[in-house]
Short mmCIF file of C-alpha atoms and ligand atoms in Angstrom, two decimals:
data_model
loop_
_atom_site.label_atom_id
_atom_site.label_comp_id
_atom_site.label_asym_id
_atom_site.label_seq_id
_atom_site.Cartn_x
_atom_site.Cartn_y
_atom_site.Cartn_z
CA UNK P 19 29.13 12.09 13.31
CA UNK P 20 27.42 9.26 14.26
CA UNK P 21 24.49 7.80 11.76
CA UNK P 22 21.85 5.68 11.73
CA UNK P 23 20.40 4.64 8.02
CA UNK P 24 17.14 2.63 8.40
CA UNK P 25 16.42 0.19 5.28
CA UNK P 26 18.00 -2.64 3.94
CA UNK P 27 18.01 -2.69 0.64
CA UNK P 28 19.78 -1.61 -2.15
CA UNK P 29 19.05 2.06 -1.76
CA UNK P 30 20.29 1.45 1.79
CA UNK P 31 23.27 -0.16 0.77
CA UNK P 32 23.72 3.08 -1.69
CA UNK P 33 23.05 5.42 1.25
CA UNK P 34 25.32 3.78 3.57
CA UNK P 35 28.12 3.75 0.84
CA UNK P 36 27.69 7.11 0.35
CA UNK P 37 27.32 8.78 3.60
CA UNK P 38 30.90 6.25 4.70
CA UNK P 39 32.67 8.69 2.22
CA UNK P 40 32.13 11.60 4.22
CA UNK P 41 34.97 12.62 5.96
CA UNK P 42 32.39 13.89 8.73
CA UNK P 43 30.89 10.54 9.34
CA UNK P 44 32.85 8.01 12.13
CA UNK P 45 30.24 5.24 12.90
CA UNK P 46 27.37 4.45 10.76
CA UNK P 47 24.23 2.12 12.16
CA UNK P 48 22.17 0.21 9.67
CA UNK P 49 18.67 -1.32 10.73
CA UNK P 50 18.37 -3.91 9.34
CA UNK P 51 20.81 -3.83 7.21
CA UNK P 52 22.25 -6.86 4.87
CA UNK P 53 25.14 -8.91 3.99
CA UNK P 54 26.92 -5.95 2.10
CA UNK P 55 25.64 -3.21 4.24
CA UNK P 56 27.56 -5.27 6.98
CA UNK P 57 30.45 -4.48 5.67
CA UNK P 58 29.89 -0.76 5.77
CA UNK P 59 27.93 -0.52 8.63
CA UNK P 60 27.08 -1.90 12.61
CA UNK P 61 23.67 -4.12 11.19
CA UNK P 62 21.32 -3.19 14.15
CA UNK P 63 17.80 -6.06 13.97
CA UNK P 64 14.94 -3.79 14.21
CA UNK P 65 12.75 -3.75 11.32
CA UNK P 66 11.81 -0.04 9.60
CA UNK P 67 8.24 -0.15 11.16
CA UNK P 68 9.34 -0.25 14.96
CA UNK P 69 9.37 3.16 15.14
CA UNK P 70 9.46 2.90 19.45
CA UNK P 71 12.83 0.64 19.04
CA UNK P 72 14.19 2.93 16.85
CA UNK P 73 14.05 5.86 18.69
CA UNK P 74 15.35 4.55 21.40
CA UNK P 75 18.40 3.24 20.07
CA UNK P 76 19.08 6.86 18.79
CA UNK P 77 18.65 8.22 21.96
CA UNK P 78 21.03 5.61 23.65
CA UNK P 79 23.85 5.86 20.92
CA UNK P 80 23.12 9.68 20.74
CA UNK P 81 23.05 9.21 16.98
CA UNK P 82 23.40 12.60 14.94
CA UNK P 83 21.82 12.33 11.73
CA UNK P 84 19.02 9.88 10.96
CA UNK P 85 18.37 8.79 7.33
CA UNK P 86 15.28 6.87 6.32
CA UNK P 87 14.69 4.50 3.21
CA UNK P 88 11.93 3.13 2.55
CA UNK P 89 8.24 4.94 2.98
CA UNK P 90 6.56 2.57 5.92
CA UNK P 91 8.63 4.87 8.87
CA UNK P 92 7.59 7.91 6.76
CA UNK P 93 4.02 6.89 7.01
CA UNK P 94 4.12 5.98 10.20
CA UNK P 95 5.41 9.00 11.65
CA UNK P 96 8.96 7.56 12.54
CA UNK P 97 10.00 11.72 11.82
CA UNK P 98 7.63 13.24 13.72
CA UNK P 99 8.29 10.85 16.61
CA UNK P 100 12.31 11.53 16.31
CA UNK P 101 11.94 15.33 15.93
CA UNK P 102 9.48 15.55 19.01
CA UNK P 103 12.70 14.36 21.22
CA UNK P 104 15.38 16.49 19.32
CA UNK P 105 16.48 13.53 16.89
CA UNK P 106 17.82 15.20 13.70
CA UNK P 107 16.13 12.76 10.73
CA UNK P 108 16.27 13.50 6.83
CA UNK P 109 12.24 12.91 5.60
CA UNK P 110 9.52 14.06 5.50
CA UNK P 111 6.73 14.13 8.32
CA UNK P 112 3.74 11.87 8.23
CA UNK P 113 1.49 14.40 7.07
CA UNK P 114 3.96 15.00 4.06
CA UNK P 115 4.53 11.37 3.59
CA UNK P 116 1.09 11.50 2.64
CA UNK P 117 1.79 12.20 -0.90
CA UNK P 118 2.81 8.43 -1.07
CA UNK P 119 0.66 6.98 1.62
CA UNK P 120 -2.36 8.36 -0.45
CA UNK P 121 -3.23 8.27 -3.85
CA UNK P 122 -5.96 10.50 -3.69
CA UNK P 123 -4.61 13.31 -1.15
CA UNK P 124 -1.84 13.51 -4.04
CA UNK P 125 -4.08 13.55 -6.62
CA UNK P 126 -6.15 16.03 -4.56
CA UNK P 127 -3.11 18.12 -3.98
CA UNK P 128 -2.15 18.31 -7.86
CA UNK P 129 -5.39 18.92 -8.53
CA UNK P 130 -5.66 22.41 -6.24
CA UNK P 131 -2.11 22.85 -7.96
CA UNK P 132 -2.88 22.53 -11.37
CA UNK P 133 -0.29 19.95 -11.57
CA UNK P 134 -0.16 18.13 -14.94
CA UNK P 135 -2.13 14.40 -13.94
CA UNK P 136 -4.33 11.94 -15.50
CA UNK P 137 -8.24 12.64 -15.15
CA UNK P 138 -9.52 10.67 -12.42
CA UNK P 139 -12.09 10.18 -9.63
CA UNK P 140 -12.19 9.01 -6.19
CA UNK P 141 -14.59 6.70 -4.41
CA UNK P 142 -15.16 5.60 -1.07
CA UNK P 143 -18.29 3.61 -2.40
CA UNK P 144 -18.07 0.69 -4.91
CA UNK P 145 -20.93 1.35 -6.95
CA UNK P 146 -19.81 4.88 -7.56
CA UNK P 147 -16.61 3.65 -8.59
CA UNK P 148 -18.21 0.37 -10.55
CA UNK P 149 -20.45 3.26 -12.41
CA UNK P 150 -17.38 5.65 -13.36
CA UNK P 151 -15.28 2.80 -14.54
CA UNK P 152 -18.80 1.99 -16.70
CA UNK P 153 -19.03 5.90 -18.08
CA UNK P 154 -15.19 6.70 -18.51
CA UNK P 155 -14.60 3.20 -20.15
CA UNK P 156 -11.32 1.07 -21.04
CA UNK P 157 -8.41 1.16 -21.02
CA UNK P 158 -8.70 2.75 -17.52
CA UNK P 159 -6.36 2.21 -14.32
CA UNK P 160 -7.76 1.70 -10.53
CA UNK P 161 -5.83 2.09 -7.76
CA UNK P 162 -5.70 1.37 -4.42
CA UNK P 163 -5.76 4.78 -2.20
CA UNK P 164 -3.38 3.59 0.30
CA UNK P 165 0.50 1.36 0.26
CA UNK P 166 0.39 -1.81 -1.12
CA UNK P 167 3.77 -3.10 -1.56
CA UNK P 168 3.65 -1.71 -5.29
CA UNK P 169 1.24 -3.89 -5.93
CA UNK P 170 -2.14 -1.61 -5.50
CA UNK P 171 -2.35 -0.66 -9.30
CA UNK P 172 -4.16 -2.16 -12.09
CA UNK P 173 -3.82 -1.34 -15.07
CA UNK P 174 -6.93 -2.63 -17.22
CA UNK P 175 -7.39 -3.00 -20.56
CA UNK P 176 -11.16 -3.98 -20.45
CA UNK P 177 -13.74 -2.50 -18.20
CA UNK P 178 -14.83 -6.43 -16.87
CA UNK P 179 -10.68 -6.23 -15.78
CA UNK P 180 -11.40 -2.83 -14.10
CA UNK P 181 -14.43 -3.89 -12.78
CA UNK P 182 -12.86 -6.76 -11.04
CA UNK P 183 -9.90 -5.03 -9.96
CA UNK P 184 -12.07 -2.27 -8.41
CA UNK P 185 -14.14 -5.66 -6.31
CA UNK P 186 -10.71 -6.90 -5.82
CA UNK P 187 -8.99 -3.99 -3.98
CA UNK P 188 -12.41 -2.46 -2.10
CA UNK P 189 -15.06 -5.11 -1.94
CA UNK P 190 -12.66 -8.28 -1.09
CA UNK P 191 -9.75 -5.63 0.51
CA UNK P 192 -6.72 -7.59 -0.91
CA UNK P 193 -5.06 -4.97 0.46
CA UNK P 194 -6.68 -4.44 3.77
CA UNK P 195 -7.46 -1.14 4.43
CA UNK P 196 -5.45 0.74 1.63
CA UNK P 197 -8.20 -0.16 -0.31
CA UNK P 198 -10.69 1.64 2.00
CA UNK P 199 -10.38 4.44 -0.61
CA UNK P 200 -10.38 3.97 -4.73
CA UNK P 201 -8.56 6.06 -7.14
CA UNK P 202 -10.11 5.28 -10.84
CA UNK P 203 -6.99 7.09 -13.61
CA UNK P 204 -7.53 8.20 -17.27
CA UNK P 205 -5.03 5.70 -19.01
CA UNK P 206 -1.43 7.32 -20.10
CA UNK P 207 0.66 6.80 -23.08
CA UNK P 208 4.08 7.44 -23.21
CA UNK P 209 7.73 6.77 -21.58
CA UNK P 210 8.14 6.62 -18.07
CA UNK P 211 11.13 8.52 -16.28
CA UNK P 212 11.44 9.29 -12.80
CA UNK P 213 12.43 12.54 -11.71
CA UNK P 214 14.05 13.35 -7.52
CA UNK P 215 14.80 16.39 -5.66
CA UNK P 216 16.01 17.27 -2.51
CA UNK P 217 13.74 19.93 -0.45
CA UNK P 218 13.71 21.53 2.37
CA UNK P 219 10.33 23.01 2.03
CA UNK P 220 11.29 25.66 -0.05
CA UNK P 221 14.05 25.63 -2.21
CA UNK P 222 13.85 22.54 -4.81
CA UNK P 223 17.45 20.91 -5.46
CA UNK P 224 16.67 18.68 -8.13
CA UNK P 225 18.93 15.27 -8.91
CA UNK P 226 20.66 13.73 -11.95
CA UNK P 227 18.00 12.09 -13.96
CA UNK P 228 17.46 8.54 -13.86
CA UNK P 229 15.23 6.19 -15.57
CA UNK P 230 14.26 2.67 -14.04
CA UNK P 231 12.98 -0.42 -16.03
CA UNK P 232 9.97 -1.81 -13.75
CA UNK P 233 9.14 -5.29 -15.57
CA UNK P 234 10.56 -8.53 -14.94
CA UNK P 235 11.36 -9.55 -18.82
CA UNK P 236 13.50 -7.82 -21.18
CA UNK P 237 11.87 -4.99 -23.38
CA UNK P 238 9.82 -4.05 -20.93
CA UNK P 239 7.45 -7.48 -20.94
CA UNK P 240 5.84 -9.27 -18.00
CA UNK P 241 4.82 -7.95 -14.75
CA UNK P 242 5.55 -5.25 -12.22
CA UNK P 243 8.65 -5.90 -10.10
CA UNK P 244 9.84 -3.28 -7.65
CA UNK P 245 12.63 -2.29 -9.58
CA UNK P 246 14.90 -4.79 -12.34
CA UNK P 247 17.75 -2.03 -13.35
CA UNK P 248 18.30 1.94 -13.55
CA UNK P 249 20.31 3.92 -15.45
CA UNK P 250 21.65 7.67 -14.68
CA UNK P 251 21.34 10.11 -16.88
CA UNK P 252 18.30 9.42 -18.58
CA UNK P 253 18.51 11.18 -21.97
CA UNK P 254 14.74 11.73 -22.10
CA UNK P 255 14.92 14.38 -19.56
CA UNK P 256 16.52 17.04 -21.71
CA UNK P 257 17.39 20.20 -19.42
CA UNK P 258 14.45 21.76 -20.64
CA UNK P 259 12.08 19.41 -19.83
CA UNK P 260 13.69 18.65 -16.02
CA UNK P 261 13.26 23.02 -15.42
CA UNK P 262 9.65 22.51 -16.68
CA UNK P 263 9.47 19.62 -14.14
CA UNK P 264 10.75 21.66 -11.46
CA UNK P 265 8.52 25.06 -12.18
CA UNK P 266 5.55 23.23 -13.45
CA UNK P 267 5.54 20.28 -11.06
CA UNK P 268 7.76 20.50 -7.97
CA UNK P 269 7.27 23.77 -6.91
CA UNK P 270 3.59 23.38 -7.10
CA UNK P 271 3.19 20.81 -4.52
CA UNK P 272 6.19 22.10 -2.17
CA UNK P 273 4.77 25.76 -2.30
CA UNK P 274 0.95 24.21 -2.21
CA UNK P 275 2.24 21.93 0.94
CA UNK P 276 3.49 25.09 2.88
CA UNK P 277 0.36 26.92 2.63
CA UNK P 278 -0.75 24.32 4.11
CA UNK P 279 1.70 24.70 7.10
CA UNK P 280 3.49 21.50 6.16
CA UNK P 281 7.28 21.98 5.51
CA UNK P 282 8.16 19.63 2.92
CA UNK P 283 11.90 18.06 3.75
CA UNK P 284 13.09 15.03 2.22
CA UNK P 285 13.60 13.66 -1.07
CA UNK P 286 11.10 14.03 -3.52
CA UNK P 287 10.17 11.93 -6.11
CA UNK P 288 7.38 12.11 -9.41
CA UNK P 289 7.27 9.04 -11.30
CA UNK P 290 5.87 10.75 -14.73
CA UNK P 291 4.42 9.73 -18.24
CA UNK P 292 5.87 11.52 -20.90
CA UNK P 293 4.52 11.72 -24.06
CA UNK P 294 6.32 14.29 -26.65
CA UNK P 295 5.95 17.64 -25.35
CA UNK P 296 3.25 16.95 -22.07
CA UNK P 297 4.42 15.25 -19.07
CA UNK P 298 2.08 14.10 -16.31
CA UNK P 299 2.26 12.87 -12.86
CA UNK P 300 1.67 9.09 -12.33
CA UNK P 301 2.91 8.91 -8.40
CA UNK P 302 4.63 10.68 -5.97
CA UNK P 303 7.11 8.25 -3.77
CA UNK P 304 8.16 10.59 -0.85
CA UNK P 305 12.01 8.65 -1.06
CA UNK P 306 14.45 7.40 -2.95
CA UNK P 307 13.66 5.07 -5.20
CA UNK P 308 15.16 1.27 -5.73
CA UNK P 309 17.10 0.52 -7.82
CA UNK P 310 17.40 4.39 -8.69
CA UNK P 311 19.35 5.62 -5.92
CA UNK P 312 22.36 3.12 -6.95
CA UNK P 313 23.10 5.03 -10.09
CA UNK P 314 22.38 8.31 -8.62
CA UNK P 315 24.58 7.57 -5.24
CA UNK P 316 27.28 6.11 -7.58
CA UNK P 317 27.42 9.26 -9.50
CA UNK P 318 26.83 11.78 -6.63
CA UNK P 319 30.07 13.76 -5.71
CA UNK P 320 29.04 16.12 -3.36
CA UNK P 321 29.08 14.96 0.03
CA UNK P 322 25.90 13.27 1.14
CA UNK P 323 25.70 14.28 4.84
CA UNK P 324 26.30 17.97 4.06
CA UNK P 325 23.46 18.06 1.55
CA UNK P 326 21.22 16.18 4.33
CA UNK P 327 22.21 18.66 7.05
CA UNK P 328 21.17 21.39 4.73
CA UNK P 329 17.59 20.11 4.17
CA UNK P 330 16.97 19.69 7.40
CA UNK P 331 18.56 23.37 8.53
CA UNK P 332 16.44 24.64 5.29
CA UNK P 333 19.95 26.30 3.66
CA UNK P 334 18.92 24.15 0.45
CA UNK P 335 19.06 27.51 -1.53
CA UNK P 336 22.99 27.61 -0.47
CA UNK P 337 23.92 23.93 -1.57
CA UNK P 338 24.73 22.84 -5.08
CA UNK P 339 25.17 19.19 -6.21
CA UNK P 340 28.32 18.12 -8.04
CA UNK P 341 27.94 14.64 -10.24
CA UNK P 342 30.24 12.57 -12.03
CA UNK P 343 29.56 13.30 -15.90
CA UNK P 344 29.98 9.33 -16.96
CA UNK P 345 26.72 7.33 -16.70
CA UNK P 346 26.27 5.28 -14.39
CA UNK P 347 23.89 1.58 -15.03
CA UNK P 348 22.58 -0.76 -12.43
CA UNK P 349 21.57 -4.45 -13.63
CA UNK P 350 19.53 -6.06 -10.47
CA UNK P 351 20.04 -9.83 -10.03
CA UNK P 352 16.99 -11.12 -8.91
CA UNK P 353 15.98 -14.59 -7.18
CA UNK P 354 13.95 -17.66 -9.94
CA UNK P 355 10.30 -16.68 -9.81
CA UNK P 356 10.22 -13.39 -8.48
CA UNK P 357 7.96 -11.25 -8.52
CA UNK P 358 5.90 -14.44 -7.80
CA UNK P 359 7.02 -16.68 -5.00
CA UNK P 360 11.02 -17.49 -5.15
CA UNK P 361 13.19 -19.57 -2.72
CA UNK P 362 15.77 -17.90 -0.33
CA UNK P 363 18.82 -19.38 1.13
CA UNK P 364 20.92 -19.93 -1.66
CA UNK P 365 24.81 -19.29 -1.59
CA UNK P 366 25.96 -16.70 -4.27
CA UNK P 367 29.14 -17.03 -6.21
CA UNK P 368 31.56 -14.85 -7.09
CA UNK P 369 31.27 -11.92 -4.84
CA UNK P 370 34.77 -12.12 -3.51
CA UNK P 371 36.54 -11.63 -7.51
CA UNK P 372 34.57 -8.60 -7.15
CA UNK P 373 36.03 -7.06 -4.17
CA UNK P 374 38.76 -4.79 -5.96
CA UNK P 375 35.90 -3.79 -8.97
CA UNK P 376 37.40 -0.04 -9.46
CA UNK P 377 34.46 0.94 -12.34
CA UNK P 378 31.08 -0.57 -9.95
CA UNK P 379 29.67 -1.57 -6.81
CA UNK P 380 27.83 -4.46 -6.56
CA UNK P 381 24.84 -3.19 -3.94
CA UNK P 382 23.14 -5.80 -1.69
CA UNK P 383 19.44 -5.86 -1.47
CA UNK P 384 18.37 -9.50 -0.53
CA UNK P 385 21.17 -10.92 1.20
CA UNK P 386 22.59 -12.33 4.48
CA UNK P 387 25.60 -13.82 5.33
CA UNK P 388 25.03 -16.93 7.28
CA UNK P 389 28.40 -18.61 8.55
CA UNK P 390 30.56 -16.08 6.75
CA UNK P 391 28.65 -17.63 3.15
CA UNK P 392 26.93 -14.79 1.74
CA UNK P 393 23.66 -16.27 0.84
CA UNK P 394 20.06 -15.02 -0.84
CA UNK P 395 17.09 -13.81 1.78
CA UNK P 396 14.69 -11.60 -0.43
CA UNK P 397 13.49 -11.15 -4.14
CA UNK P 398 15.86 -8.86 -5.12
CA UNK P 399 18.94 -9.74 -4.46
CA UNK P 400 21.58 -7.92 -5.49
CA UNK P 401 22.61 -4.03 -7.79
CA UNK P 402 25.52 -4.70 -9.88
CA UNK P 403 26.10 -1.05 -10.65
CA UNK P 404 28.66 0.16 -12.61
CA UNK P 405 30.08 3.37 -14.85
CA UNK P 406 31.61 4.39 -17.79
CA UNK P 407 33.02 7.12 -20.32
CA UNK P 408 29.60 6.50 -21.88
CA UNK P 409 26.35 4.64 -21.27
CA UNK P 410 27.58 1.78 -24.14
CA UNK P 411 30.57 1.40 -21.77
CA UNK P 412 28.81 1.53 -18.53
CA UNK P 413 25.95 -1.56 -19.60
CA UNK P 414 29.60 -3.32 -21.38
CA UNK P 415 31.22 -3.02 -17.62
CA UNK P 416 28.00 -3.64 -15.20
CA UNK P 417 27.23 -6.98 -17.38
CA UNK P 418 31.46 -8.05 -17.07
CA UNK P 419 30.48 -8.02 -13.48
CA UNK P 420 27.21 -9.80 -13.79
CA UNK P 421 29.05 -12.92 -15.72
CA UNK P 422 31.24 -13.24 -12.30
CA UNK P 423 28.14 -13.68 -10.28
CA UNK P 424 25.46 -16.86 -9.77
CA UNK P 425 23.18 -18.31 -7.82
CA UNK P 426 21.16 -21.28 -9.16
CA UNK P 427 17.78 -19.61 -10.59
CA UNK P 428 19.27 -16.43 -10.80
CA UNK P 429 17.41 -14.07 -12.80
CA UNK P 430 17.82 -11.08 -14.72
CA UNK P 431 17.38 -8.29 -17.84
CA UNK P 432 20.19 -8.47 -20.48
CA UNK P 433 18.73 -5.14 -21.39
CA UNK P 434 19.34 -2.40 -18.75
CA UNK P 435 19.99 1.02 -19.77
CA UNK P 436 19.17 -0.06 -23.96
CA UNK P 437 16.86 2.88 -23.97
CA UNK P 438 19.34 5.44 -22.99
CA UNK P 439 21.72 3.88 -26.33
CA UNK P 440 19.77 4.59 -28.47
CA UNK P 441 18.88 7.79 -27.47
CA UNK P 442 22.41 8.96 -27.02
CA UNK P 443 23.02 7.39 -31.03
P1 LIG C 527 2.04 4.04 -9.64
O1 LIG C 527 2.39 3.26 -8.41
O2 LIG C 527 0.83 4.90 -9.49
O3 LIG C 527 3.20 4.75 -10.28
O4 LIG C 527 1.69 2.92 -10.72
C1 LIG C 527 2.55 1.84 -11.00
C2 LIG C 527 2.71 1.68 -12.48
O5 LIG C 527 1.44 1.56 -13.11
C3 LIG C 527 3.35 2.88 -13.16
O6 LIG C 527 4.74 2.82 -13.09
C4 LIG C 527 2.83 2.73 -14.57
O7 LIG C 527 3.56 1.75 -15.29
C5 LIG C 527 1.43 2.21 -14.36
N1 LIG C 527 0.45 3.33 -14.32
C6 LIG C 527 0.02 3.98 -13.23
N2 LIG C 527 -0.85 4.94 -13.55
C7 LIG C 527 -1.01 4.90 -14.89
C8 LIG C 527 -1.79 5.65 -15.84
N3 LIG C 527 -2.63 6.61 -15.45
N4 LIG C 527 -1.67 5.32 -17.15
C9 LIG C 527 -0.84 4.32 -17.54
N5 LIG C 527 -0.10 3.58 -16.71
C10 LIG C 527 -0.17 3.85 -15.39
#
C-alpha cells in the first residue's frame, strides 16, 4: 500500500512511525513532513491547507490510504474533496469537522444530546455577549467560535478581563473571522484528561488514555502552549469512568451526528474537566492530539493501517485494539521563548547517540535538516518519548534521553507524567 500522511509534526512523525510497521505498507508520502519524518517517509512540500495540490498528487501516485493530522484539511473539506474522486482518506468530513471548527455547533450539538458541558451562551452581537458576561459574572471563560491556533480561549478571572477578551476576539477580530461568533463558558474546576476514539460512525473504539500537560512551566504554571509532554495511561481515567465517557459522551454525539445524516469517521477526541465523580466536555478536537498521539502510537500494537481501513469500511464493531501494558511518557523539547516569539535555525545536538534508543523514540515536530545538520524550524521542536515497566521508569528513561539532547535556549518541563506517580503510589 501506498500512503500519504499529511502533517508535520510530532503526531505526524507518530503516524508515519506507526503506519511504516505495517507489513501492508511499501511507500509512505509525508506533506510536509520534517527532519525525522524524512527518515521514514518521501517529504512531499505542500502545506496541509492546499487541499487542490494534494489531491492531485494522490491521484498521480495512486496513493491508497490517506491519513490527515492536523484539523485545517478537516475544516476545509480536504475529505470531502478526496472522497468525491474515489481517494480513500481516514477523517472526518467538513461538516463533521465542525465539532472543532465551531465552538458553538459543538456546544449546540451536546446541548440537543444532553452531553455533560459547562453552561454557556452564544452571541453573534457584542452587547449581548458584554451583558451575559455582566449577569453570569467571574470567573467566566469566552471563546472564540471558530480555529484560532489554540489561542481563541480566555480564561478570565474578572469580568473587566472577560469584558476585554470578548472586545478583543469580536469587536477588534484578533482572530479574523473565528471571532465572528462568541461562546461565553460557566468556569470548570477540576483535572483535565483527554479522552480519543476511533469511529466509524457507529461503533465507538475508544483508545488508551492519555493525559497531556498544556502549560509552558513546570506544575502546570504559565501560559497555554500547544502541547509540553503526555503521558499514556492516565490513571485518572479508571475503566469506569472511560465506559461512562463512552455511553454518556461519545455515543451521544456520534449517534446525534447520524441523525443528522453525517457519518462520523475519524478519530475522536473530548478534552474534559473532571471533577470527582462529574466529568464535562471542554472541546472536541476532531484528531489526534499533539503531543498525545506519541505515547498512544508508541504503545499501540495493533496494526495502524488495518484499524484505519476499518473506519473507513465501517467494520469498527469487528476490530479490537491491542496496547503495550508499560506506560509510555513524552517530554517535548521546545525552542527559548515559546509560546511567545522564539528563534529557528539552530543545530541540535545529540540526535545521532540516539539512533539505537531501544526503550523511546525521539519524534520530530519543529525540525529540518539543512545540509545533512538537523536544525530547529518551529516552536516545538522535538517528542522525546519513551517507556517503561512502570510510569517511574518511563519519566527515569525519556529524561536519560533528554540529557543527550541541546540546542542553545532549549526549553522544557522536568515534570512530565508527575501526576500519573503519584496516582499510581
Ligand atoms: P479549549 O480549547 O476549549 O479546550 O480550551 C483551552 C483550555 O482552556 C482548556 O484546556 C482549559 O485549560 C481551559 N478551559 C476551556 N474551557 C474552560 C472552562 N469552561 N472552565 C475552565 N477552563 C476552561
Amino acid at each position: 500500500m501506498k500512503i500519504l500522511v499529511i502533517g508535520g509534526g510530532g503526531r505526524e512523525h507518530a503516524l508515519v512511525w506507526k503506519i511504516r510497521q505495517s507489513p501492508r505498507v511499501t511507500q509512505v508520502y509525508c506533506a510536509p513532513g520534517n527532519a525525522g519524518i524524512g527518515e521514514l517517509a518521501e517529504l512531499i512540500s505542500l502545506a496541509p491547507d492546499n487541499i487542490a495540490g494534494l489531491q492531485q498528487f494522490a491521484q498521480q501516485k495512486q496513493i491508497d490510504l490517506t491519513v490527515v493530522g492536523p484539523e485545517l484539511p478537516l475544516s476545509l473539506g480536504l475529505v470531502d474533496a478526496f472522497e468525491k474522486c474515489g481517494l480513500r482518506v481516514f477523517g472526518p468530513n467538513q461538516h463533521a469537522a465542525q465539532l472543532e471548527g465551531s465552538k458553538a455547533f459543538a456546544k449546540a450539538l451536546m446541548q440537543q444530546q444532553g452531553v455533560p458541558t459547562a453552561a454557556f451562551g452564544t452571541f453573534t452581537n457584542l452587547e449581548d455577549a458584554c451583558r451575559y458576561i455582566k449577569k453570569v459574572g467571574a470567573p467566566i471563560v469566552v471563546k472564540a467560535d471558530g480555529l484560532a491556533a489554540g489561542k481563541g480561549v480566555f480564561v478570565c478571572a474578572t469580568v473587566e478581563e472577560a469584558l476585554a477578551a470578548a472586545e478583543q476576539i469580536m469587536g477588534e477580530r484578533v482572530f479574523g473571522e473565528a471571532g465572528h461568533t462568541l461562546v461565553v463558558e460557566e468556569f470548570l474546576q477540576g483535572e483535565e484528561a483527554s479522552f480519543l476514539a476511533f469511529t466509524d460512525g457507529t461503533t465507538v473504539l475508544p483508545l488508551a488514555s492519555v493525559q497531556d500537560h498544556k502549560r509552558i512551566y513546570d506544575d502546570d504554571r504559565g501560559p497555554n502552549t500547544g502541547g509540553m509532554g503526555a503521558y499514556s495511561p492516565a490513571p485518572i481515567v479508571t475503566p469506569t469512568l472511560a465506559e461512562r465517557i463512552v455511553q454518556e459522551i461519545l455515543y451521544p454525539v456520534v449517534n446525534g451526528l447520524r441523525e443528522r445524516g453525517v457519518v462520523y469517521k475519524g478519530i475522536l477526541y473530548a478534552g474534559l474537566m473532571i471533577d470527582q465523580e462529574q466529568v464535562k466536555v471542554l472541546e472536541f478536537n476532531v484528531r489526534f492530539g499533539d503531543p498525545e498521539c506519541q505515547p498512544l502510537m508508541f504503545r499501540l500494537q495493533s496494526d495502524l493501517v488495518d484499524v484505519m481501513e476499518a473506519v473507513i469500511d465501517e467494520r469498527l464493531a469487528d476490530v479490537s485494539l491491542a496496547w503495550d501494558t508499560r506506560p509510555a511518557v513524552c517530554v517535548v523539547l521546545a525552542a527559548g521563548g515559546y509560546p511567545g516569539s522564539y528563534e529557528t535555525g539552530q543545530p541540535i545536538s545529540g540526535l545521532e547517540s540516539l539512533r539505537t534508543w531501544t526503550n523511546g523514540m525521539v519524534f520530530h515536530a519543529g525540525t529540518v535538516k539543512t545540509d545533512d545538520i538537523v536544525v530547529t524550524k518551529g516552536g516545538r521542536v522535538l517528542g522525546v518519548t519513551a517507556g517503561g515497566a512502570d510510569i517511574s521508569e518511563a519519566i527515569a528513561e525519556a529524561y536519560r534521553a533528554v540529557d543527550q539532547i541541546s540546542w542553545p535556549r532549549m526549553q522544557y518541563r522536568r515534570d512530565i507524567g508527575r501526576r500519573a506517580l503519584i496516582r499510581s503510589r
